Each structure stands twice: as structure tokens, then as C-alpha cells.
Amino acid sequence: MKALSRLLAAALVALLAACGGGGSSSSPAASNPVPNTPDPDLPEAPRAGEGEIRVLSNRADLISGGDALVEITADDSALLSGAKVMLDDREVTGQLTATSEGTLKGLLGGMVLGANTVTVVLADESVLERQIINHPNGGPVFSGPQLQPWQCTNEQAVDAQCNQPPEYTFQYVPANKLESLLTNFDPENPGLPQAFQPYDPANPPADDSIARITTDEGVDVPFIVRMEEGVMNRDRYLIMTLYQPDQPWTALTPQPQWNGKLLIHHGGNVGVSYGMGEVPRGDIAGTAPAGAELLLGDSITTALARGFMTLSTAQANLGHNANLVTAAESLMMGKERIIEQYGEIRYTIGTGCSGGSITQQHVANAYPGIYQGLIVQCSYPDVWTTATQFADYNLLSNYFGNQLPTDPQGFQEVVTSLLTSGVIPAAQWSAFYGHLPLNPVVSDLAFFPSAYPNQEDCPGLQEGVAVYDAETQPDGLRCGLLDYMINQFGPRDPSVWSSNEQLVGRGFGGIPLDNVGVQYGLKALQSGLISGEQFLRVNREIGGLSVDIDYQAERTVADPQALRNAYRTGAINTAEHLAKVPIIDLRGPDPGIAHDAYHSWQMRARLEQTQGHADNHVIWYGPAPLFGDTVFTTEALLVMDLWLSGIEQDDTATPVAEKVVANKPVYARDRCLSVSSLFGPEGPIVPLTGNLLYPDPILPGLDLSLLPPAPAEAGVVVDALSGQVCGLDVSELPVVSELPVLGDVLGTLGELLSPLTDPILNLQQTVVQTRFGTPRTVAGDSIETLTNKCQLKPVDPADYPLALDPEGFADQVADIFPQGVCDYSKPGEGVMPTQTWLQYGDGQQVIYGGAPLADDGASAPQGWASPAFEVEIR
């Protein structure tokens, strides 16, 4: 780089001299200029080559860890023969290998932090040049100043960023899983033994005691998995893949059993932490105990058996880290490492329940390209509209006295509160909750405290750190979601500072939600489910939350900057950028332990609002609470793989969003009966059997693959014939229209019966699918519930038609809402589209609310996915 800089500087001097620059205007040279006369003592400027330096493992300005997988191309590939490659002033030609495609490819290592210049001098002396920006392995890359303090809990840490050398271990699946299950069962330690057993390469078990697996590309190998565990972005990651311990593996020559596909699995819940966490290792949000994958399904083991690689990071576990940006950053860094150490990726599928669904849908919308397909279970669309729902639950439960007692005296207080709240216990709770009471109560108890824990219980915090106390420690660490997200939301404006903020001289993290003008129970009042007095009393006394997330008599008031930034940054999932991503949503009925089934249709409504359709969104509804069916995770992986492989092979010029719809397999359809899984893409998958029968039956001699697979259309027929039970619209089902006889019969029958079946269908959407609502839908918001703060309108007597005196009743409402009430016919305050790939500064300087990445001229990390997916980072 220094030599090239000197060369360019010399060329510039020569140019200035030739033009008379820097000399006296009365000199002979100036009066008799000789244009374009080179100085024979200065070298000529380098000639730009015709070719490209591609950075495959990430965008060139987002590289981390000191290395990058690059590929060098030339319009005339012969010019690469004898080419010289420099990394700054160091020759690195030996790190590259000539490929059969006529390129040079290799892992360039030893990069310094900051700018690095790769220079290629081709055989004709022309030059290619590319700058690569390298960031610390410990981060940040684009998330801005990191959360402090941070506790490293790994004994191998070599610095304050928790960095350590990666560690490698092996596991294997026994050939006789039933025997392994029986011999390893411990009656004193209830639970099923894990499917995998430790494998020691120095002392391996006998070959015939290891199961063999045939991947989806027909490669037959022992079922041995290598686990790479290490640290990046100050937290743990885990990479697993089928591995032959006696064979080499490089990014240019992967072992043949890897099919180039990646499955990212996630953890559940929502929370914050000030220290390292553990990576999620199980399926179904990591909530299944070890060994239970045999009964509850396990797409991770299935994926490994088919040849997938898997990735999990602690930072992308929402229960450990509720920060969307650092979660995306860790996944980006994880994909980069896989490409650099193992090879380029064809496509990436996400999977996970609860918090795992939020991470996927958050990240896919705000940082598109990380995933090519999503499998979400017991899902929510995001954290911050869900936070509004849970805050409403908390306020209503507080009003109802609907809290679990902690002692006998507390029990008496709870009973007294229930009897004096002015609302009939249980019978009328749903009229305000918009839901059966169990889910709101459980969500209030389970999620609300973890999202804003007691300061003395702050997770991951090392001893000796002073924590916030409003009375005794106002300058202490504030442990909670708002301050955890301060880079994204920004601090509160001085005009609204509390006394403690004024005391410490800084604003706390802003609040991106609000209940000013919300008429709790409005639709229940309009339908006669509650009395006018009950409506008035609840809305008069409901109160709100302070910046410390403590109850207050006044309503919660959103901070304008935080509200706008919640939409802008993707913390509220507005769903504008999901059309290129197929989504399979796996759902069971309520009560789903706070996982309201309505959230699946909430996400669909958002997609329909932004895209004009939801053809990339599939809902599988089953009988098991939370996850629908124990075979859903496995079957969804097969269907998503089929869907993405179709897109991958589509080499037309069609936009990716259209390819997603055009290549949607018949298996990817809405359904509500688990029996449809009998018509799976690889033969029958028996409902509610977990992984007992797939991918390899645990009972010897039982081979379901011997059964002839039924055509996919058979599943459609089952769905159509049971359409009223499932709540499906028969006319909308794919393939039905392509079967003339069936289509005509069902169409005619549907027209004749629709006056009778439509009311039943609407009822079943509530009774079967449990499509309940939220306190905000009861207050008048739409199913999208994207309004965290509403626009206001004057109180209108027409909204209270059942009142004996609507005008007088409206006057009482106006006394409660002097500023007006919510007008849900208008967009919410601060609503704006999510901006993609925002960055929040560097390790020292923060950009609150984020800013777009600079245009690097080549934003496609070509190793992230096959060309058909057209991945860009911008």
C-alpha cells in the first residue's frame, strides 16, 4: 500500500508539473507550456485492471476477526497467471488458490484493525484494488458503543472482550438408539437420555456401533458431529456439522457431507444480561429438556442428518439479549466465520419458538439477507408491540387485583382487591383483556418481570456494581429493556426528565409505548358485556408506567424520539422487508402459556398491509398448545428446504419476491389438521410422534419409507374436505382449482352452503383457532396492532350507542380524557417504515437511532447465499 501510495503521489506531482501547477506565472515553462509531457524520471501511474476483488464472507466494510474469504476475477482469466497479490505492503499471493472457474480464491488473514487494502497486479501490470475494513472479533461492527459493564465467564478468556481460541469436541449417534435409550436411562434422574453420545477421536467406538446417515445429496457417512464452540462479539457461539475426524476441511474444500445449507436455532423468553450467556442447544426454543427431542421433535438433529450445518449464538437468544441489533450483529459474524472456515453457504433457515420467533422476524425485517427462510413457533412479531400488550395486561391485572399472593396476608389482599375492583372476577376479565384470563396472567408473571428485572437481580452483573434505586442509588446501573436499547431508542429529552434524571444530569432510555387516550373495554361496552360504570371506573383508575417501569396514577406517555426510533430501527416490526423470505408459522391453541395464537394472524395482517398479500406466509395449526404438533419442526424443515431449493434453482430474471411465490410447494399451505403431515414431501410423517419415527425409526425393523408416498394433492383434498373444521377457505387452496371435478364440486357445494358455514367458520376462528385479541383490539385497534401511541380525536357520543344518555356519557368520558381518545382510523404517532442495515457508531461514538451504512460500491456478500436470492447489505 505504501509503495502504491508513493507511486500515485509521484504521478500526481508529474501531472501538476505538466500543468504548470506550483510554478511562477512568469516562468518560461508557464509562457510556453508543453502539455502532457511526462517526466522521464517519474514512474507512470498504474493502469486499472479489468476484473474484481470480491469479498465473499461479508460486506467488505463489515469484516471482523482479521480475515476474509476473497475471490479475484479478471475479464481475461489468463491475466491471473503469475498475478501478485498484496495486503497493504505484505505479499499474500500464497494464500490464494487457482480455481476451476478461472479465479483466485482464498482466506486472507493477518488484517489489522481498520482499513486494509488488497492490491492485485495482473500479468499485464494492470492493477485491481479493494479496501477491507476489519473490526475486532469482540465487536462492535455496527452496533455502536457496547453495553458496560460486561462480565466474561469463560476461564479461557484472553482479554476484556472475552476472546478465546475455539474448542472442538465430537458426538455421535449410536447405531441402536433403542438400546442406548434403555441402557442409559437413569430412574433416579428422570428424563430421556440425549440422542448424542460423546465421541473421542483418539479412542473412538467401534464402527458398527455408530449410526450411519445418508444426506439429502446421497452422501453416506457415520453420524458423527463436530461441535465448534468459541466466542465472538463478547459472547459464545456454537457451530455443529457432520464431520469425518480423519479428513481435512477448508473453505475451498469442504467435506462432501455438508450440503452448503445452514440452520440457525434460537432460544426463548425475553430478557437482558450484563455478562456472557450459554448458547441455545435444543429445539422448540430450547425449552425441551435434554433427550426430549425424541418425543417433542427436533429439527436440529434432522438438519444435521440431512447434511446441514447449524449455528447458534448467545447474543441471538432473546431471553439472554433482547437487543435486536447486537443479535443481528452476532449472526452476521457467525455466518462470516462459517464461510471463512467451512465454505460458502447456499441458503440459511432460522428456527425457534417464542423469543426465537421474535429474533427471526425482527432480524429478517431490519437486517435482510441473514436468513432466506423462517420457521417460527409460538410466535410473536416483535418485542415492542408485544411490550405494549403486556404492559396493558400488567395495568389491568393490577387494577383487577389479579396477582399471585406471596404470603397469607397477600392472599387476603388479593381476594379483597378482586371483590372491590368493580369488575366481576373472571367473568368479565376477558372483556378487557380481549383474551381468556390465563394467558394475560401468565404473561404478566413470566415475561414482564424478566423484561425489567429487579435491579438487585440483574442477570450477569458482576458483584460490586452499584445498581439503580430510585431512592438510594439514582446514578446506579439501570437494568432493563429501555436502557439496554439506548443506542437504538436514544435518551429522553431534558424537557421530560424526572427528578432523578435531573439529579444525574442525563436522560434515561426513552419509552416507545403509550396508553394516553386508550379506552380500555370500549368494544365490550358497545356490545353490552360491561356496564358504563365499569368502563368509566377502569379508564379513570387504570394508570400507567413511569420511566422506572413503576406504576403511576397518570397514563404512560411515550418519548417521541424513542417512539420514532422504535419504528425506524425495526424494534417494532412493520414487515416492509419480508417479501423475499418464506415464513412457516407453527401454532397451537390457547392457552399457550402467554403465547396468544392471535399473533400468527397479527403477523399475517401486517404482511398483507405492506405487501398487499401474505403468499409467503404459511400457518400450520395443530392440537398441541404452543407448537401445534410434535412433528411440525421436522416437517417444516423439509418443506422450507424444498421451497428454498426451488427458489435457488430459479434462474429467471424474476424479482426474488415473485420467485418466493412462484416456487411455493404444494406442501406449503395453510392447514389446521395434523393428519396433513401424512402427505409430507418425503413420505408419511405420523402426527404427534416427535422424532420417534423420523428421520430413523427408534424401533428396529420399522421403516416408513417402504410405504409409497401419497401425492401432495392428497393432502390438499384432506384440507379441502375438512375446510370448515380448519377454518380454511376452500376456494383459496392451491391445486384444488387444477382438479376440475373436485374444484367444480367443492365450488358449487361451497356456494350453496356458505350462508350456513360462514357463521360457523367465524365461530371456529375463535373456538378452534383461538384467534382472540388484546386490550388494544378491544379498545378499537386493528389486528395489526402497530399503534404504540395513537392519534387523538374528540370524544364522540356515537361511540356509546347503548348508553341511556350518550351525550351525558360522552361528557363523563371527556372528563377522563381531556386531550381526546384514540382515533384508530389514523396511523399511530411516529409510525414509519423500518430502515434496513442501520449502524449505530463505533466503539466510542454512538449514533442514536442509527444511520445507513456507507455505500461501499459492492454490497453483496456473495458467499451468504446462492445468486438466485440476490442478497445485498444496504
CSV table of C-alpha atoms in Angstrom, one decimal, residues 132-375:
chain,number,residue,atom,x,y,z
A,132,ILE,CA,-11.5,-4.1,3.5
A,133,ILE,CA,-12.4,-2.7,6.9
A,134,ASN,CA,-11.6,-5.1,9.7
A,135,HIS,CA,-13.3,-4.9,13.1
A,136,PRO,CA,-12.5,-6.6,16.4
A,137,ASN,CA,-13.6,-10.2,16.9
A,138,GLY,CA,-15.1,-8.9,20.2
A,139,GLY,CA,-17.1,-6.2,18.3
A,140,PRO,CA,-18.6,-3.9,17.8
A,141,VAL,CA,-19.1,-3.9,14.0
A,142,PHE,CA,-22.2,-1.8,13.5
A,143,SER,CA,-23.9,-1.8,16.9
A,144,GLY,CA,-22.1,1.2,18.4
A,145,PRO,CA,-20.6,1.5,21.9
A,146,GLN,CA,-21.0,-1.7,23.8
A,147,LEU,CA,-23.0,-2.4,26.9
A,148,GLN,CA,-21.0,-1.9,30.1
A,149,PRO,CA,-20.1,-3.4,32.4
A,150,TRP,CA,-19.7,-6.8,30.9
A,151,GLN,CA,-18.6,-9.9,32.7
A,152,CYS,CA,-16.6,-12.7,30.9
A,153,THR,CA,-17.4,-16.0,32.5
A,154,ASN,CA,-15.1,-18.2,30.3
A,155,GLU,CA,-11.9,-19.2,32.1
A,156,GLN,CA,-10.1,-19.3,28.7
A,157,ALA,CA,-10.7,-15.6,28.1
A,158,VAL,CA,-7.5,-13.8,26.9
A,159,ASP,CA,-8.8,-10.2,27.1
A,160,ALA,CA,-11.6,-8.0,28.3
A,161,GLN,CA,-13.6,-8.9,25.1
A,162,CYS,CA,-13.8,-12.5,26.4
A,163,ASN,CA,-11.9,-13.8,23.3
A,164,GLN,CA,-10.6,-17.3,23.5
A,165,PRO,CA,-9.4,-19.9,21.0
A,166,PRO,CA,-12.2,-22.1,19.6
A,167,GLU,CA,-12.7,-25.5,21.1
A,168,TYR,CA,-13.7,-28.6,19.2
A,169,THR,CA,-15.5,-31.7,20.6
A,170,PHE,CA,-17.3,-34.6,18.9
A,171,GLN,CA,-20.5,-36.5,19.4
A,172,TYR,CA,-22.1,-39.5,17.7
A,173,VAL,CA,-25.5,-41.2,17.4
A,174,PRO,CA,-25.4,-44.8,18.5
A,175,ALA,CA,-26.4,-47.4,15.8
A,176,ASN,CA,-29.0,-48.9,18.1
A,177,LYS,CA,-30.9,-45.9,19.6
A,178,LEU,CA,-33.4,-48.0,21.4
A,179,GLU,CA,-30.7,-50.0,23.2
A,180,SER,CA,-28.9,-46.7,24.0
A,181,LEU,CA,-32.1,-45.3,25.4
A,182,LEU,CA,-32.7,-48.2,27.7
A,183,THR,CA,-29.2,-48.7,28.9
A,184,ASN,CA,-28.6,-45.0,29.6
A,185,PHE,CA,-31.9,-44.4,31.4
A,186,ASP,CA,-31.4,-43.4,35.0
A,187,PRO,CA,-34.5,-43.9,37.2
A,188,GLU,CA,-33.0,-41.6,39.8
A,189,ASN,CA,-32.7,-38.8,37.3
A,190,PRO,CA,-36.0,-38.8,35.4
A,191,GLY,CA,-35.8,-37.8,31.7
A,192,LEU,CA,-34.7,-39.3,28.5
A,193,PRO,CA,-31.0,-39.8,27.7
A,194,GLN,CA,-29.7,-37.5,25.0
A,195,ALA,CA,-29.7,-38.7,21.4
A,196,PHE,CA,-25.9,-37.9,21.1
A,197,GLN,CA,-23.1,-39.6,23.0
A,198,PRO,CA,-19.5,-38.2,23.5
A,199,TYR,CA,-17.0,-39.3,20.8
A,200,ASP,CA,-13.3,-39.4,21.4
A,201,PRO,CA,-11.3,-39.3,18.1
A,202,ALA,CA,-8.3,-40.8,20.0
A,203,ASN,CA,-10.3,-43.7,21.3
A,204,PRO,CA,-13.4,-44.0,19.0
A,205,PRO,CA,-16.2,-46.5,19.5
A,206,ALA,CA,-16.4,-49.5,17.1
A,207,ASP,CA,-17.5,-48.5,13.6
A,208,ASP,CA,-20.6,-50.8,13.8
A,209,SER,CA,-21.8,-49.1,17.0
A,210,ILE,CA,-22.1,-45.7,15.2
A,211,ALA,CA,-25.2,-45.0,13.2
A,212,ARG,CA,-24.8,-44.2,9.5
A,213,ILE,CA,-26.7,-41.4,7.8
A,214,THR,CA,-27.3,-40.6,4.1
A,215,THR,CA,-27.5,-36.9,3.5
A,216,ASP,CA,-30.1,-35.3,1.2
A,217,GLU,CA,-27.4,-35.3,-1.5
A,218,GLY,CA,-26.8,-39.1,-1.1
A,219,VAL,CA,-23.5,-38.9,0.8
A,220,ASP,CA,-23.2,-41.9,3.3
A,221,VAL,CA,-21.2,-41.1,6.4
A,222,PRO,CA,-21.1,-42.1,10.1
A,223,PHE,CA,-23.4,-39.9,12.2
A,224,ILE,CA,-20.5,-38.1,13.9
A,225,VAL,CA,-20.9,-34.4,14.6
A,226,ARG,CA,-18.2,-31.9,15.4
A,227,MET,CA,-19.1,-29.0,17.7
A,228,GLU,CA,-17.1,-25.8,17.4
A,229,GLU,CA,-17.5,-23.6,20.5
A,230,GLY,CA,-15.9,-20.2,20.8
A,231,VAL,CA,-16.5,-16.5,21.5
A,232,MET,CA,-17.3,-13.6,19.2
A,233,ASN,CA,-18.9,-10.3,19.9
A,234,ARG,CA,-18.1,-10.9,23.6
A,235,ASP,CA,-20.4,-14.0,23.8
A,236,ARG,CA,-20.5,-17.7,23.0
A,237,TYR,CA,-21.3,-19.3,19.7
A,238,LEU,CA,-21.8,-22.9,18.6
A,239,ILE,CA,-21.3,-24.4,15.1
A,240,MET,CA,-22.3,-28.1,14.5
A,241,THR,CA,-21.9,-30.2,11.4
A,242,LEU,CA,-21.4,-33.8,10.3
A,243,TYR,CA,-17.7,-34.4,10.4
A,244,GLN,CA,-15.2,-37.1,9.4
A,245,PRO,CA,-12.5,-36.6,12.1
A,246,ASP,CA,-9.7,-38.2,9.9
A,247,GLN,CA,-10.4,-35.9,6.9
A,248,PRO,CA,-9.3,-32.3,6.3
A,249,TRP,CA,-11.8,-29.4,5.8
A,250,THR,CA,-11.2,-26.0,4.4
A,251,ALA,CA,-13.4,-23.2,3.0
A,252,LEU,CA,-12.2,-24.2,-0.5
A,253,THR,CA,-12.5,-27.9,0.0
A,254,PRO,CA,-15.4,-28.7,2.4
A,255,GLN,CA,-16.1,-32.3,3.3
A,256,PRO,CA,-18.7,-33.7,0.9
A,257,GLN,CA,-21.4,-34.4,3.5
A,258,TRP,CA,-22.0,-30.7,4.0
A,259,ASN,CA,-24.8,-29.7,1.6
A,260,GLY,CA,-24.0,-26.0,1.9
A,261,LYS,CA,-27.1,-25.2,3.9
A,262,LEU,CA,-27.3,-23.6,7.3
A,263,LEU,CA,-29.9,-23.9,10.1
A,264,ILE,CA,-29.8,-21.2,12.8
A,265,HIS,CA,-31.6,-22.2,16.0
A,266,HIS,CA,-32.6,-19.8,18.8
A,267,GLY,CA,-33.6,-19.6,22.4
A,268,GLY,CA,-36.9,-18.4,24.0
A,269,ASN,CA,-38.1,-15.8,26.5
A,270,VAL,CA,-37.1,-12.2,26.6
A,271,GLY,CA,-34.5,-10.6,28.9
A,272,VAL,CA,-31.3,-8.7,29.4
A,273,SER,CA,-27.9,-9.7,30.7
A,274,TYR,CA,-24.6,-8.0,31.6
A,275,GLY,CA,-22.4,-11.0,31.1
A,276,MET,CA,-21.9,-13.9,28.8
A,277,GLY,CA,-24.6,-16.5,28.3
A,278,GLU,CA,-25.0,-20.0,27.1
A,279,VAL,CA,-25.9,-20.8,23.5
A,280,PRO,CA,-29.3,-22.5,22.9
A,281,ARG,CA,-28.7,-26.1,22.1
A,282,GLY,CA,-32.2,-27.5,21.8
A,283,ASP,CA,-35.2,-27.1,19.5
A,284,ILE,CA,-38.6,-25.7,20.4
A,285,ALA,CA,-37.0,-22.6,21.9
A,286,GLY,CA,-34.6,-24.6,24.0
A,287,THR,CA,-37.5,-25.3,26.4
A,288,ALA,CA,-37.4,-29.1,25.8
A,289,PRO,CA,-35.2,-30.9,28.3
A,290,ALA,CA,-32.3,-33.0,27.1
A,291,GLY,CA,-33.4,-36.1,25.4
A,292,ALA,CA,-37.0,-35.0,24.9
A,293,GLU,CA,-36.3,-34.4,21.2
A,294,LEU,CA,-37.4,-38.0,20.7
A,295,LEU,CA,-40.9,-37.1,21.8
A,296,LEU,CA,-41.2,-33.4,21.0
A,297,GLY,CA,-39.5,-33.2,17.7
A,298,ASP,CA,-36.0,-31.9,16.8
A,299,SER,CA,-35.3,-30.1,13.6
A,300,ILE,CA,-31.6,-29.7,14.7
A,301,THR,CA,-30.8,-33.4,14.7
A,302,THR,CA,-32.8,-33.8,11.5
A,303,ALA,CA,-31.0,-31.0,9.8
A,304,LEU,CA,-27.6,-32.4,10.8
A,305,ALA,CA,-28.6,-35.8,9.4
A,306,ARG,CA,-29.5,-34.3,6.1
A,307,GLY,CA,-26.2,-32.5,5.8
A,308,PHE,CA,-27.0,-29.1,7.2
A,309,MET,CA,-24.6,-27.1,9.3
A,310,THR,CA,-26.1,-25.4,12.4
A,311,LEU,CA,-25.3,-22.2,14.1
A,312,SER,CA,-26.4,-20.8,17.5
A,313,THR,CA,-25.2,-17.7,19.3
A,314,ALA,CA,-25.9,-16.5,22.8
A,315,GLN,CA,-26.4,-12.9,21.6
A,316,ALA,CA,-29.3,-14.1,19.3
A,317,ASN,CA,-31.0,-15.7,22.3
A,318,LEU,CA,-33.7,-13.2,23.1
A,319,GLY,CA,-34.0,-14.5,26.7
A,320,HIS,CA,-30.4,-13.5,27.2
A,321,ASN,CA,-30.2,-10.5,24.9
A,322,ALA,CA,-33.3,-8.6,23.8
A,323,ASN,CA,-31.2,-6.2,21.7
A,324,LEU,CA,-32.2,-6.7,18.1
A,325,VAL,CA,-29.0,-5.0,16.7
A,326,THR,CA,-26.4,-7.0,18.7
A,327,ALA,CA,-28.4,-10.2,17.9
A,328,ALA,CA,-28.2,-9.4,14.2
A,329,GLU,CA,-24.5,-8.5,14.6
A,330,SER,CA,-23.7,-11.8,16.2
A,331,LEU,CA,-25.5,-13.8,13.5
A,332,MET,CA,-23.7,-11.8,10.8
A,333,MET,CA,-20.3,-12.6,12.4
A,334,GLY,CA,-21.3,-16.2,12.8
A,335,LYS,CA,-22.1,-16.6,9.1
A,336,GLU,CA,-18.9,-14.8,8.3
A,337,ARG,CA,-16.9,-17.4,10.3
A,338,ILE,CA,-18.7,-20.3,8.7
A,339,ILE,CA,-17.9,-19.1,5.2
A,340,GLU,CA,-14.2,-18.4,6.1
A,341,GLN,CA,-13.6,-21.7,7.9
A,342,TYR,CA,-16.1,-24.1,6.2
A,343,GLY,CA,-17.2,-22.7,2.9
A,344,GLU,CA,-19.8,-20.7,1.1
A,345,ILE,CA,-23.5,-21.0,2.1
A,346,ARG,CA,-26.4,-21.9,-0.3
A,347,TYR,CA,-29.1,-20.6,2.0
A,348,THR,CA,-30.0,-20.1,5.7
A,349,ILE,CA,-33.1,-21.2,7.6
A,350,GLY,CA,-34.0,-19.9,11.0
A,351,THR,CA,-36.0,-21.9,13.6
A,352,GLY,CA,-37.2,-21.2,17.1
A,353,CYS,CA,-40.2,-20.7,19.3
A,354,SER,CA,-41.3,-17.7,21.3
A,355,GLY,CA,-38.2,-15.5,21.7
A,356,GLY,CA,-36.7,-17.5,18.9
A,357,SER,CA,-39.5,-16.4,16.6
A,358,ILE,CA,-39.1,-12.8,17.6
A,359,THR,CA,-35.4,-12.8,16.8
A,360,GLN,CA,-36.0,-14.3,13.4
A,361,GLN,CA,-38.8,-11.9,12.4
A,362,HIS,CA,-37.1,-8.8,13.9
A,363,VAL,CA,-33.8,-9.6,12.2
A,364,ALA,CA,-35.2,-10.7,8.9
A,365,ASN,CA,-37.0,-7.3,8.5
A,366,ALA,CA,-34.3,-5.0,9.8
A,367,TYR,CA,-31.3,-6.9,8.5
A,368,PRO,CA,-32.5,-8.8,5.4
A,369,GLY,CA,-30.1,-11.3,3.9
A,370,ILE,CA,-29.1,-13.1,7.2
A,371,TYR,CA,-32.0,-15.6,6.6
A,372,GLN,CA,-33.5,-16.9,3.4
A,373,GLY,CA,-36.4,-18.7,5.2
A,374,LEU,CA,-38.0,-18.6,8.6
A,375,ILE,CA,-39.7,-21.4,10.7
